[in-house]
Amino acid sequence: MLSRTGTGGVDRRAMATLSAGHLFTDIAQGSIPALLPFLIARDHLSYAAASALVLGATISSSVIQPVFGHVSDRLSLPWLMPLGPALGGLGVALAGLAPSYGLTFAAIVLSGLGVAAFHPEGSRFANYVSGARRASGMSLFSVGGNVGFALGPVLVTPLVLAFGLHGTVFVLIPTWLMAAVLVRELPRLRLFRTDVESGRVRSSAEHEAWGPFALLAGVIALRSFVYFGLVTFIPLYFVDVLHTSKAFGNSALTAMLLGGALGTLVGGPLADRFGRRTVLIGSMLILPPLIVGFLLSGPVLALVFASLAGAATIATFAVTIVMGQEFLPGRLGVSAGVTIGLSIGLGGVGAPLLGLLGDASGLSAVFEAIAILPLLALVLTLALPQGRSAPRAGATARATARRRETATSR
């Protein structure tokens, strides 16, 4: 049977599968920043060159996402979900084996393409299987990605310390196993396909709020400047400024990302209770003092501030995904491609710019710049409408699934 929680109406098995797929896809993505200190040491890279690797991962994993989203809005491509962790893991494995900077860059781009393949379809199905509290449901999906990104350093760092950069090949084991699980679950997940998804019924143009959606994309891009700045430079700050070990620096990154995962679980329910815009405003207000506190602290206290900054930054990821889906209710794939992909990718352009600032003025100047960015995002957030009532593709999906239960009881 298709099992659902009593209050949220979320199909537990489907959401667990989607969240796990998100986790193992983003393990690959989270491994890239953790590899940077080792790649810098091996290849004698500048901060700008190292940041360019992050940019390559970001662009390949994000800019192409609206294309996947547009096509999947029309055709439905659920097989892209198992392709995500499969390509993501392969790219990370090859990045450690690559003998040159150019081939390392190419491998990281391949990993990013796997990430791009997974997210539009994954977030679409997360919408379909969620109950009335969409932000809470999307939080469950998003936290899989947050935890996966946080586990990337936990998985990769011991492998590289034990086997050298060639140890990245072992990332193939969990990511390809997850791909196999997703292949097995695809027939059941297809039960949640709807007329909206296949293009038979589409929300009319008057339901699409492109103006607020563009403002939201700007907020996400600025937030992503902050996010990629933190994930790129927190490990390097601990090593080069606070003089900790590389392992401790990657532990700080993990602490930040795990803080973000906890923030995601809190952010969705808070958004359902108090409003999406309210939670977004609160996040942007508290980020600058947290980053300043990080700069003024020693290693242990800086670890705490990194965790809190991660929570404040990442808590709104699910919130903005749902806001985008509400602004464009008939284009869930395009919405996800932009809110998860393109806008975040545009934000990722900031990593090399911050790297240049770090080369010129030091890493403290980088974090001072990062502390200003949430205030710019706050201005755009204040221009967003208070709330929006949108047609629920997910409600149609659940009705479709219920009609099929008797024929597909499992």
Coordinates of C-alpha atoms in Angstrom, one line a residue:
M1 CA 0.0 0.0 0.0
L2 CA 1.0 3.6 -0.5
S3 CA 1.6 4.6 3.1
R4 CA 1.1 8.2 4.3
T5 CA 1.5 10.1 7.6
G6 CA -1.7 11.0 9.3
T7 CA -1.1 14.7 9.4
G8 CA 1.2 15.6 6.6
G9 CA -0.1 13.2 4.0
V10 CA 3.5 12.4 2.8
D11 CA 4.0 9.0 1.2
R12 CA 6.8 7.8 3.6
R13 CA 8.4 5.2 1.3
A14 CA 8.4 7.5 -1.7
M15 CA 9.8 10.4 0.3
A16 CA 12.5 8.1 1.9
T17 CA 13.6 7.0 -1.5
L18 CA 13.7 10.5 -2.9
S19 CA 15.5 11.9 0.1
A20 CA 18.1 9.1 0.0
G21 CA 18.6 9.6 -3.7
H22 CA 19.2 13.3 -2.9
L23 CA 21.6 12.3 -0.2
F24 CA 23.8 10.1 -2.3
T25 CA 23.7 12.6 -5.3
D26 CA 24.9 15.4 -3.1
I27 CA 27.6 13.3 -1.4
A28 CA 29.3 13.6 -4.7
Q29 CA 28.7 17.4 -4.8
G30 CA 29.9 17.8 -1.2
S31 CA 33.1 15.9 -1.8
I32 CA 34.4 18.6 -4.1
P33 CA 35.2 21.3 -1.5
A34 CA 36.7 18.7 0.7
L35 CA 39.1 17.7 -2.0
L36 CA 40.4 21.3 -2.5
P37 CA 43.1 21.3 0.2
F38 CA 44.5 18.1 -1.2
L39 CA 44.4 19.2 -4.8
I40 CA 46.0 22.5 -3.8
A41 CA 48.8 20.7 -2.1
R42 CA 49.3 18.2 -4.9
D43 CA 49.0 20.6 -7.9
H44 CA 50.2 23.8 -6.2
L45 CA 47.0 25.7 -7.0
S46 CA 46.2 29.3 -6.2
Y47 CA 43.0 30.1 -4.4
A48 CA 41.6 31.4 -7.7
A49 CA 42.4 28.1 -9.5
A50 CA 41.0 26.1 -6.7
S51 CA 37.8 28.2 -6.7
A52 CA 37.5 27.7 -10.5
L53 CA 37.1 23.9 -9.8
V54 CA 34.2 24.8 -7.5
L55 CA 32.8 27.1 -10.3
G56 CA 33.1 24.2 -12.8
A57 CA 31.1 21.9 -10.5
T58 CA 28.6 24.7 -9.8
I59 CA 28.0 25.6 -13.5
S60 CA 27.7 22.1 -14.7
S61 CA 25.4 21.1 -11.9
S62 CA 23.2 24.2 -12.1
V63 CA 23.1 26.2 -15.3
I64 CA 21.9 23.2 -17.3
Q65 CA 19.2 22.3 -14.7
P66 CA 16.4 24.5 -16.3
V67 CA 17.0 22.7 -19.6
F68 CA 16.4 19.3 -17.8
G69 CA 13.4 20.9 -16.0
H70 CA 11.9 22.3 -19.2
V71 CA 12.2 19.0 -21.0
S72 CA 10.9 17.0 -18.0
D73 CA 7.8 19.3 -17.7
R74 CA 6.8 18.1 -21.2
L75 CA 8.1 14.5 -21.4
S76 CA 8.6 13.3 -17.8
L77 CA 12.1 11.7 -17.4
P78 CA 12.1 10.0 -14.0
W79 CA 15.1 7.8 -15.1
L80 CA 17.2 11.0 -14.7
M81 CA 17.0 10.3 -10.9
P82 CA 19.2 7.2 -10.8
L83 CA 21.5 8.8 -13.4
G84 CA 22.2 11.5 -10.8
P85 CA 24.2 9.5 -8.1
A86 CA 25.7 7.3 -10.8
L87 CA 27.4 10.2 -12.7
G88 CA 28.0 12.2 -9.5
G89 CA 30.0 9.3 -8.0
L90 CA 31.9 8.6 -11.2
G91 CA 33.0 12.2 -11.5
V92 CA 34.4 12.3 -8.0
A93 CA 36.2 9.0 -8.5
L94 CA 37.8 10.3 -11.7
A95 CA 38.7 13.7 -10.1
G96 CA 41.1 11.9 -7.7
L97 CA 42.6 9.8 -10.5
A98 CA 43.1 12.6 -13.0
P99 CA 46.8 13.3 -13.8
S100 CA 46.3 17.0 -14.7
Y101 CA 44.4 20.1 -13.7
G102 CA 42.4 20.0 -17.0
L103 CA 41.3 16.4 -16.5
T104 CA 40.4 17.1 -12.9
F105 CA 38.3 19.9 -14.0
A106 CA 36.5 17.7 -16.6
A107 CA 35.8 15.0 -14.0
I108 CA 34.3 17.6 -11.7
V109 CA 32.1 18.8 -14.5
L110 CA 30.9 15.2 -15.1
S111 CA 30.0 14.9 -11.5
G112 CA 28.1 18.2 -11.7
L113 CA 26.1 16.9 -14.7
G114 CA 24.9 14.0 -12.5
V115 CA 23.7 16.5 -9.9
A116 CA 21.9 18.5 -12.6
A117 CA 20.1 15.4 -13.9
F118 CA 18.7 14.4 -10.5
H119 CA 17.3 17.7 -9.0
P120 CA 14.4 18.7 -11.3
E121 CA 12.8 15.3 -11.4
G122 CA 13.6 14.7 -7.7
S123 CA 12.0 17.9 -6.5
R124 CA 9.0 17.4 -8.8
F125 CA 8.3 14.0 -7.3
A126 CA 8.9 15.4 -3.8
N127 CA 6.2 17.9 -4.5
Y128 CA 3.9 15.1 -5.7
V129 CA 4.3 12.9 -2.7
S130 CA 4.1 15.7 -0.1
G131 CA 1.0 16.5 1.9
A132 CA -0.7 19.8 2.5
R133 CA 2.3 21.2 4.3
R134 CA 4.5 21.5 1.2
A135 CA 7.4 23.3 2.9
S136 CA 7.6 20.6 5.6
G137 CA 7.6 17.9 2.9
M138 CA 10.2 19.7 0.8
S139 CA 12.3 20.0 3.9
L140 CA 12.4 16.2 4.2
F141 CA 13.6 16.0 0.6
S142 CA 16.1 18.8 1.0
V143 CA 17.6 17.5 4.2
G144 CA 18.7 14.4 2.3
G145 CA 20.8 16.7 0.1
N146 CA 22.0 18.7 3.0
V147 CA 23.1 15.6 4.9
G148 CA 24.7 14.2 1.7
F149 CA 26.7 17.4 1.1
A150 CA 27.8 17.3 4.7
L151 CA 28.8 13.6 4.5
G152 CA 30.9 14.3 1.4
P153 CA 33.9 15.5 3.4
V154 CA 33.3 12.8 6.0
L155 CA 33.5 10.1 3.3
V156 CA 36.2 11.6 1.2
T157 CA 38.7 12.9 3.7
P158 CA 39.5 9.5 5.4
L159 CA 39.7 7.8 2.0
V160 CA 42.2 10.4 0.7
L161 CA 44.2 10.3 4.0
A162 CA 44.4 6.5 3.8
F163 CA 44.9 5.9 0.1
G164 CA 45.9 9.3 -1.4
L165 CA 43.7 11.0 -4.0
H166 CA 43.2 7.7 -5.7
G167 CA 41.0 6.7 -2.8
T168 CA 38.2 8.7 -4.3
V169 CA 37.4 5.6 -6.4
F170 CA 35.7 4.1 -3.4
V171 CA 33.0 6.8 -3.7
L172 CA 31.6 4.7 -6.5
I173 CA 30.3 2.0 -4.1
P174 CA 27.6 4.0 -2.2
T175 CA 26.6 6.2 -5.1
W176 CA 26.1 3.3 -7.6
L177 CA 24.2 1.2 -5.0
M178 CA 21.8 4.1 -4.6
A179 CA 21.4 4.4 -8.3
A180 CA 20.4 0.7 -8.3
V181 CA 17.8 1.3 -5.6
L182 CA 16.3 4.2 -7.5
V183 CA 16.1 2.1 -10.6
R184 CA 14.2 -0.5 -8.6
E185 CA 11.8 2.0 -7.1
L186 CA 11.0 3.9 -10.4
P187 CA 7.9 1.8 -11.2
R188 CA 6.4 2.8 -7.8
L189 CA 7.4 6.4 -8.1
R190 CA 5.8 6.6 -11.5
L191 CA 2.4 6.1 -9.8
F192 CA 2.7 9.7 -8.7
R193 CA 2.8 11.1 -12.2
T194 CA 0.0 13.5 -13.1
D195 CA -1.7 15.1 -16.0
V196 CA 0.2 18.3 -15.1
E197 CA 3.5 16.4 -15.5
S198 CA 2.7 14.8 -18.8
G199 CA 1.6 18.1 -20.4
R200 CA -2.1 17.0 -20.7
V201 CA -3.2 19.7 -18.3
R202 CA -1.2 22.9 -17.6
S203 CA -1.9 25.8 -15.3
S204 CA -2.9 28.8 -17.4
A205 CA -0.6 31.8 -17.8
E206 CA -2.5 33.9 -15.3
H207 CA -1.4 31.6 -12.5
E208 CA 2.3 32.2 -13.3
A209 CA 3.9 35.1 -11.3
W210 CA 7.2 35.7 -13.3
G211 CA 8.0 39.0 -11.6
P212 CA 8.1 37.7 -8.0
F213 CA 9.8 34.6 -9.4
A214 CA 12.6 36.7 -10.8
L215 CA 13.0 38.5 -7.5
L216 CA 13.2 35.1 -5.7
A217 CA 15.9 34.0 -8.2
G218 CA 17.9 37.1 -7.2
V219 CA 17.5 36.3 -3.5
I220 CA 18.7 32.7 -4.2
A221 CA 21.7 33.9 -6.2
L222 CA 22.8 36.2 -3.4
R223 CA 22.3 33.5 -0.8
S224 CA 24.3 31.2 -3.0
F225 CA 27.2 33.7 -3.0
V226 CA 27.2 33.3 0.8
Y227 CA 26.7 29.5 0.6
F228 CA 29.5 28.8 -1.8
G229 CA 31.8 31.3 -0.1
L230 CA 31.3 29.4 3.1
V231 CA 31.8 25.9 1.8
T232 CA 34.8 26.9 -0.3
F233 CA 36.7 29.0 2.2
I234 CA 35.8 27.6 5.7
P235 CA 38.2 24.7 5.4
L236 CA 40.9 26.9 4.0
Y237 CA 40.3 29.5 6.7
F238 CA 40.8 26.9 9.4
V239 CA 44.0 25.6 7.8
D240 CA 45.6 28.9 6.7
V241 CA 44.4 31.4 9.3
L242 CA 43.6 29.4 12.4
H243 CA 46.4 26.9 11.6
T244 CA 44.5 23.7 12.2
S245 CA 45.0 20.4 10.3
K246 CA 43.3 19.8 7.0
A247 CA 41.2 17.1 8.7
F248 CA 40.0 19.7 11.3
G249 CA 39.2 22.2 8.5
N250 CA 37.1 19.6 6.7
S251 CA 35.4 18.8 10.0
A252 CA 34.4 22.4 10.3
L253 CA 32.9 22.2 6.8
T254 CA 31.0 19.1 7.9
A255 CA 29.8 20.9 11.1
M256 CA 28.5 23.8 9.0
L257 CA 26.7 21.5 6.6
L258 CA 25.2 19.4 9.4
G259 CA 24.0 22.6 11.0
G260 CA 22.4 23.4 7.7
A261 CA 20.6 20.0 7.6
L262 CA 19.1 20.6 11.1
G263 CA 18.2 24.1 10.0
T264 CA 16.3 22.7 7.0
L265 CA 14.2 20.4 9.2
V266 CA 13.3 23.5 11.3
G267 CA 12.9 26.0 8.4
G268 CA 10.2 24.1 6.5
P269 CA 7.7 23.8 9.5
L270 CA 8.4 27.4 10.5
A271 CA 7.6 28.5 7.0
D272 CA 4.3 26.6 7.0
R273 CA 3.5 28.2 10.4
F274 CA 4.7 31.8 10.0
G275 CA 5.0 32.2 6.2
R276 CA 7.8 31.6 3.7
R277 CA 8.8 35.3 3.4
T278 CA 9.0 35.8 7.2
V279 CA 11.5 32.9 7.5
L280 CA 13.5 34.2 4.6
I281 CA 13.8 37.6 6.2
G282 CA 14.8 36.2 9.5
S283 CA 17.6 34.1 7.9
M284 CA 19.1 37.1 6.1
L285 CA 19.0 39.2 9.3
I286 CA 20.9 36.8 11.5
L287 CA 23.6 35.8 9.0
P288 CA 25.8 38.9 9.1
P289 CA 26.4 38.8 12.9
L290 CA 27.1 35.1 12.8
I291 CA 29.8 35.5 10.1
V292 CA 31.3 38.4 12.1
G293 CA 31.3 36.2 15.2
F294 CA 33.1 33.5 13.2
L295 CA 35.9 35.9 12.2
L296 CA 36.4 37.0 15.8
S297 CA 36.7 33.5 17.2
G298 CA 39.4 30.8 17.8
P299 CA 39.1 27.3 16.3
V300 CA 36.5 25.8 18.7
L301 CA 34.1 28.8 18.9
A302 CA 34.6 29.4 15.1
L303 CA 33.3 25.8 14.7
V304 CA 30.1 26.8 16.6
F305 CA 29.6 29.9 14.5
A306 CA 30.2 27.9 11.3
S307 CA 27.4 25.5 12.3
L308 CA 25.0 28.3 13.1
A309 CA 25.8 30.2 9.9
G310 CA 25.2 26.9 8.0
A311 CA 21.8 26.5 9.7
A312 CA 20.8 30.1 8.9
T313 CA 21.9 29.8 5.3
I314 CA 20.6 26.4 4.4
A315 CA 17.4 26.5 6.4
T316 CA 15.7 28.4 3.6
F317 CA 16.6 26.1 0.7
A318 CA 13.4 24.1 0.9
V319 CA 11.4 27.3 1.5
T320 CA 12.6 28.9 -1.7
I321 CA 12.0 25.7 -3.7
V322 CA 8.3 25.7 -2.6
M323 CA 8.0 29.5 -3.2
G324 CA 9.2 29.0 -6.7
Q325 CA 6.8 26.1 -7.3
E326 CA 4.0 28.3 -6.0
F327 CA 4.9 31.2 -8.4
L328 CA 5.1 28.8 -11.4
P329 CA 2.6 26.0 -10.5
G330 CA 2.4 24.6 -14.0
R331 CA 6.2 24.5 -14.5
L332 CA 7.5 22.5 -11.6
G333 CA 10.6 21.3 -13.5
V334 CA 11.5 24.7 -14.8
S335 CA 10.9 26.2 -11.3
A336 CA 13.2 23.6 -9.7
G337 CA 15.8 24.0 -12.4
V338 CA 16.0 27.7 -11.6
T339 CA 15.6 27.7 -7.8
I340 CA 17.9 24.7 -7.3
G341 CA 20.1 25.1 -10.3
L342 CA 20.5 28.3 -12.3
S343 CA 20.2 30.8 -9.4
I344 CA 22.5 28.8 -7.3
G345 CA 24.9 28.5 -10.2
L346 CA 24.9 32.2 -10.7
G347 CA 25.7 32.5 -7.0
G348 CA 28.5 30.1 -7.5
V349 CA 30.2 32.6 -9.8
G350 CA 31.1 34.4 -6.7
A351 CA 33.5 31.7 -5.5
P352 CA 36.3 32.6 -8.0
L353 CA 35.7 36.3 -7.3
L354 CA 36.0 35.7 -3.6
G355 CA 39.1 33.7 -4.4
L356 CA 40.7 36.6 -6.2
L357 CA 39.9 38.8 -3.1
G358 CA 41.5 36.1 -0.9
D359 CA 44.6 36.1 -3.0
A360 CA 44.9 39.9 -2.9
S361 CA 43.7 40.7 0.7
G362 CA 43.6 37.5 2.7
L363 CA 40.8 35.2 3.8
S364 CA 39.5 37.5 6.5
A365 CA 38.6 40.0 3.8
V366 CA 36.7 37.2 2.0
F367 CA 34.5 36.6 5.1
E368 CA 33.9 40.3 5.6
A369 CA 32.6 40.5 2.0
I370 CA 30.4 37.4 2.6
A371 CA 28.9 39.1 5.7
I372 CA 27.5 42.0 3.5
L373 CA 25.7 39.8 1.0
P374 CA 22.7 38.8 3.1
L375 CA 21.8 42.4 3.5
L376 CA 21.5 42.8 -0.3
A377 CA 19.3 39.7 -0.4
L378 CA 17.2 41.1 2.4
V379 CA 16.3 44.1 0.2
L380 CA 15.0 41.8 -2.6
T381 CA 13.2 39.6 0.0
L382 CA 11.2 42.6 1.3
A383 CA 9.9 43.2 -2.2
L384 CA 8.4 39.7 -2.4
P385 CA 4.6 39.3 -1.9
Q386 CA 3.5 38.1 1.5
G387 CA 2.1 34.8 0.3
R388 CA 0.6 33.1 -2.7
S389 CA -2.1 30.5 -3.2
A390 CA -1.2 28.1 -6.0
P391 CA -2.8 25.0 -7.5
R392 CA -1.5 21.9 -6.0
A393 CA 0.0 19.5 -8.6
G394 CA 0.8 17.2 -5.6
A395 CA -2.9 17.0 -4.7
T396 CA -3.7 15.7 -8.2
A397 CA -0.8 13.3 -7.9
R398 CA -2.0 11.8 -4.7
A399 CA -5.5 11.4 -6.0
T400 CA -4.1 9.6 -9.1
A401 CA -2.0 7.3 -6.8
R402 CA -5.0 6.5 -4.6
R403 CA -7.0 5.5 -7.7
R404 CA -4.3 3.0 -8.6
E405 CA -3.7 1.6 -5.1
T406 CA -6.0 -1.4 -5.6
A407 CA -4.2 -2.4 -8.8
T408 CA -0.7 -1.8 -7.4
S409 CA -0.9 -2.8 -3.8
R410 CA 2.7 -3.5 -2.5

